[in-house]
Structures are given as structure tokens and as C-alpha cells.
Amino acid sequence: MIKFLRKYNKWLLGVGGSLLMVTFLLTGQQSIFQPNPMKQVVATVGSENIRRSELANAEAEYEGLKELWAFGIQSLGIESGAHWMLLKREAEAAGLVGGEGDGRRMREEIAEIEARQIAMYNRGVDPEKIRAQIDEQMRTKSVPRAAGVAHESLQEFERTLSYLRGVVRLKTQYAGAVRVSDVRGVAHLKENFDGVVVDGLVIPAERLIASVPEPTPEQVQEQYQTYRDVKAGSGEFGFGYLQPPRVKFEYITLDRAAFRNAVSLDPVAVSKFFQQNRAKYPGDEAAETARVQADLTNVKADQMMSEADRLYTARLKPDVRSLPQDNGFRVLPPDWASNGVRMAALNAAITSGLQAQGTPVTATVTVRDQGWTHIEDLGRELGIGKATYRVGTNTGDFKQLVSQIHELDPKSPLTLQSRLPYETYLTESGTDNRYYVNILDWRPESAPESIEEVRSEVVRDLKLKAAFDRLKSMADDIRSQAISEGLDAVAKEFPTPAALGAADPTPQPLPVFRYANVNKGFATGELNQKEIREAVLKDARGMGPQMVPTPDNLPQRTITVPVPSKLSLGVVQVLGMRPITSEVLRQIGRREYDNFAQQELQGRNNEAAEGWDAPDPFSFEQMSRRYSYTAVRDESLPNSKRKQ
């Protein structure tokens, strides 16, 4: 045997090595005999199998579209890659997906929408100029980046955009599909626009609050416990103390005027700049010097503010980069609230850095941590409240920025998170001041942390309720006074106190609305309350369309209407009917017909909400039912496995 092995050792090694290689191929991780995981069936549409590769492609396209136009994808209600796949099928089956060039037109439409949004938040900005800038940015940066996220070439991603345009057409066609007959349309218009002419006023219970005693501690506690989890405006009499999303925050202000004042110009440099830019300054040097100085001052101020921005990020980034990440967001250590970077340290870095460079400007820090600020009230904050941000094509004001912190909106495309200063600054239109913000703490919509947070509201509500009860008990006497003395006399009985510090301290009577129009859906001024509208229409119809106002029928024409939702009492005198005319029908007919059609569509969908036609027939849930879509295994894929 040994002689045999020695004689044929090379042959045996060759055969053995070959067998080992074959064994490795058969059993190794990359075996050619193993099934391709991308061909696995992960879902079914009816009897059709959906392979992992198709769903992965749809998921990648969905992520790419969100990268390009997150706001639009959210507005369209596209929930996932699987949802996008079904919407594509629906749009294509309806013949709504265009050919070559349709994707480019979708990109242009997105740019136009973004331009309008920016112009809306920045008065004086030329929308066409912004549109050109956004279109260029999308073509050269945003679209290539989104195509990369989608793992597609630019040509492939343009085709994806054409499908998106088809989905937009699909939803638009559905919304405009309803038609209303002329007879029904006219009946609808008459019901909603036949009006009543009245004189009237509204007495708020607040006018009697001074005469109401303070509630007892037991009453306060009972009121709080009853409505602590109720949203304001939705409880009885509008009571409710459920607090909306709220934050504590701090911010740094870079005052552009201070930077301009810190600029010191060298006369020689001013003269040299003038000589180098004669096309811009055609006049003689003496006449143009002031303009040159102003322009140079702005240039220098821009440079200094850019340096302040560099100092801010240079101080912030080392602390941020040392933190571990989880799904793109930093994981803050337990002691971060006390030991983490705060605006005071960042402000010190800016100020010392600028002063070291000979710029004697001191940035300021404002801290709002003594109480909660509702996000909806952030726009009232002086300065920063009107400032706007821009991250790619995502723009908005201070309130919109804070509402997108990760803790309140995990799906937000921004990377803003609580307790971590945001790198991107906001700019105030008009002053060009810059602001850096740090959200110190946050709460989602939730009950107050304690009664102390809303005690003043609870006490006031109890007193308003008591005042309203008293006002209702006076309704008959008020009606009698309106009949005998007129509405002006009633208005003087419940005057509005003059504002604190007003030049004229004399209380003013309540406003009386003369010849006010009331119909089913609208009334003039404070008379526009459902209870008042319904009572007025009922009273007027009872008297008939040919009623003529006289002193004899004044008692019949005078009504008082409690309005619990506003804790007030309406006092109205009917003057006559005002039927809708043919001219008014012609003016509002088409627009109102369209609105009525949409109401009909929504009403039918709401009635069938439990069936196949849910309020949104293009939601993922309803499309899954329509297409018999069923997931048969885990659909989730790591990003690295998508688009293979």
C-alpha cells in the first residue's frame, strides 16, 4: 500500500484536491446549487408570486422618492415599498403612466411646488428666480442623490418619477370623478346659500366673570380630574387640559446689525474696490463711495457671520461625533443633560473665536426652560419665531422645524433631536439674523404633569361656566330689553373694558352687527356660530319669505340663543329673508358644485368605511384588499440587499 501511495501520490493529490474544491462549492456559502435569495417569494398578489427582488426594487425606489420629495410622498399617503409597488400597478393599469420625458416634467413640478413654498415663507422673494435655482439644484444634486438611494441610474430614476406622476394623476382623477346633477346642485345651493338678514350681537360670559366668586379647592381639583385627558375645545363647554406637543429650548442669536457695526473699512481698500468694479459703480468716486462702503460692509459682515458659523460647528462636531449612532441618530449618555454640550459653551466658542480675530461681536443666548412652550406658539417668539431653515429642498419656519424633532416625528427627514444642538441655522427675513437652536426637553400631546401647569386655566374655566349659567338665567330679561330699548342698549350693558394703557380708558359697548347675513354655513362676525345660525333660520322660515319687519312683529323676530361651545349668548333680531339669486348662482355655481361633489365623495366613502371603499381607496390597507396582496414572509431587507 505504501509503495502504491508513493507511486501515485501526485495523481491522488490532484484528484483529492479536485474533490475538495467540488465539496467546497457544494457546501460553501456561495454554492451555485443554493437558491438565489432574491428569487424567494415574499408576497402574493392574487395568484401571482412577488419575488424578493421585485419588492426590494420597490422599496429602494420608495426610499429614493422620499429622499427627493419627502413632503410630497407623505402627502400622497405612500406608506411603504409594497404600497408603492401596488400604486404603480394601479396607475399603469389605468394608462396614466407617461412615456419618455414624463419623469423630467414630474421633477419640474416638484421644483415649482418647492419654489412656491419658499416664496410663501419669504416675502419679497421672486418665485421664478427661486424656481430656477431649485430646478438646477435638483437636476445636479438632489436627483442624482435620490437615484443613488434608489440604486438606479439617472435614466432609471426618471422612469420612477414618471410612475410617480402617474400616481399623482390617479389620485387627481379620482378626486374629480364625481358629478352632480343640475337639479340637485341648485337644491344644494339654495339650502346652503338662502340667507336671512339680521341685526345681532353676542354677549360673552366673560363680561360677568368679575361678579363670580372664586371656586373652592375641591371644585378646582374635580374640574382638573374630569378634563385633564381631554383635548381643549372638545369637552363640554370646550373644556380640556390635554396639552399639545411642547418643548423647552434655548437658542443663540447672531445679530447681523452688530456684525455690520463691527466692520472697519480701510479707505485705501474702499478706493481700490471702487476702481476694480467700475462697471458696477459708473459715477465718480466721491458720488459712489457711500454705496461702495455699504457693499463692502455687507461682504465683510457675511464673512464674519460665516466665520461664526464655522466656529459653532467646530466646537459642536467633536462632541457629537464621539456619540454612538442608532439608525442615524445619536445615542446620548445618561449624564448628557448635565455634562453635554449646551448653547452657553457654543456661544463662548463663537465669541472668543471672533474676538481673537479682532471682531468685537458678542453673540447672545436665550433660554426658555422655566415652563413649557407649545409648539404651535413658537411662531410668537420674538426674532427666531419668524426665522426659516432650509435643508436641501426641505424648508420651513421655526415651528415646523421643532415639530420634526426625532422624538416627536421619527419619520422626519431632518436629523434634529432633543438635547443636541442643531447644526443648521435659521435665518430671519428682513434682518438676516441667524439663530442656532437646542431643544432641551419635549413632551408629546399628553396630560399636564400636574395641576399647577394648568391651574389658572382650570380656575378661569370654572368662573366662566358660572358666569355662563348666570347669563342664561338673564336671557329673558335681555330679550325684553332688546325689544323695548333696542340692541344698542343691550350692548351698553355689557361693555368691553379698555385695553391696559389705552389712551381712552372708557369701556366700549359690544359691537352690534347691522344687516348681517346668516345662512346654513356662514354668518357675519361673531354671529357665525352653529347654534345661532340654526335658530335664526328656523325663526325666519317660520315667519315665511314675505315677512316685512314691523314694530308689531318685533317680539316674534327677537331671539336669544345660548352658545355653550363659546360660553356666550346671542341676541338677534330678524329683518327678513334673502333668497339666493340667479346672478349669485352664476358666480359661485361651478366652484360650489365642485366642492359639493367632493363632499359627496367623502360622505359616500365615510358611509362605506367598513367596506371595500374606505375614505382613501388608495391606502395600503384598501389596495391590499383589492389586489389580494398577502405577505408570506418577512419583507424587510437591509439596505445593502436592495435593488440587486
Tab-separated table of C-alpha atoms in Angstrom, residues 35-36 48 53 71 125 127 143 168 194 205 212 243 250 352 375 390 422 444 472 517 529 596 608 611 621 629:
chain	number	residue	atom	x	y	z
A	35	PRO	CA	-31.320	29.061	-4.448
A	36	ASN	CA	-30.904	32.796	-5.069
A	48	GLU	CA	-49.111	35.966	-8.810
A	53	SER	CA	-36.084	41.222	-5.852
A	71	PHE	CA	-43.225	66.103	1.916
A	125	VAL	CA	-38.533	86.529	-2.931
A	127	PRO	CA	-40.649	82.652	-7.147
A	143	VAL	CA	-31.985	63.830	-8.291
A	168	VAL	CA	-50.493	61.790	-8.892
A	194	ASP	CA	-80.550	81.110	1.041
A	205	ALA	CA	-69.909	85.218	29.626
A	212	VAL	CA	-68.390	85.357	40.086
A	243	GLN	CA	-51.553	69.678	26.410
A	250	GLU	CA	-32.540	77.618	24.026
A	352	SER	CA	-13.883	84.159	21.910
A	375	ILE	CA	-45.019	74.121	19.557
A	390	ARG	CA	-33.530	75.147	4.576
A	422	TYR	CA	-28.818	71.602	15.641
A	444	PRO	CA	-45.809	64.794	23.074
A	472	LYS	CA	-78.500	82.129	30.528
A	517	ASN	CA	-76.194	87.857	6.529
A	529	GLN	CA	-71.945	80.037	15.422
A	596	PHE	CA	-70.314	69.704	-3.222
A	608	ALA	CA	-68.627	52.706	3.460
A	611	GLY	CA	-66.261	48.015	3.398
A	621	GLU	CA	-54.866	48.628	3.533
A	629	TYR	CA	-51.946	41.277	-1.527
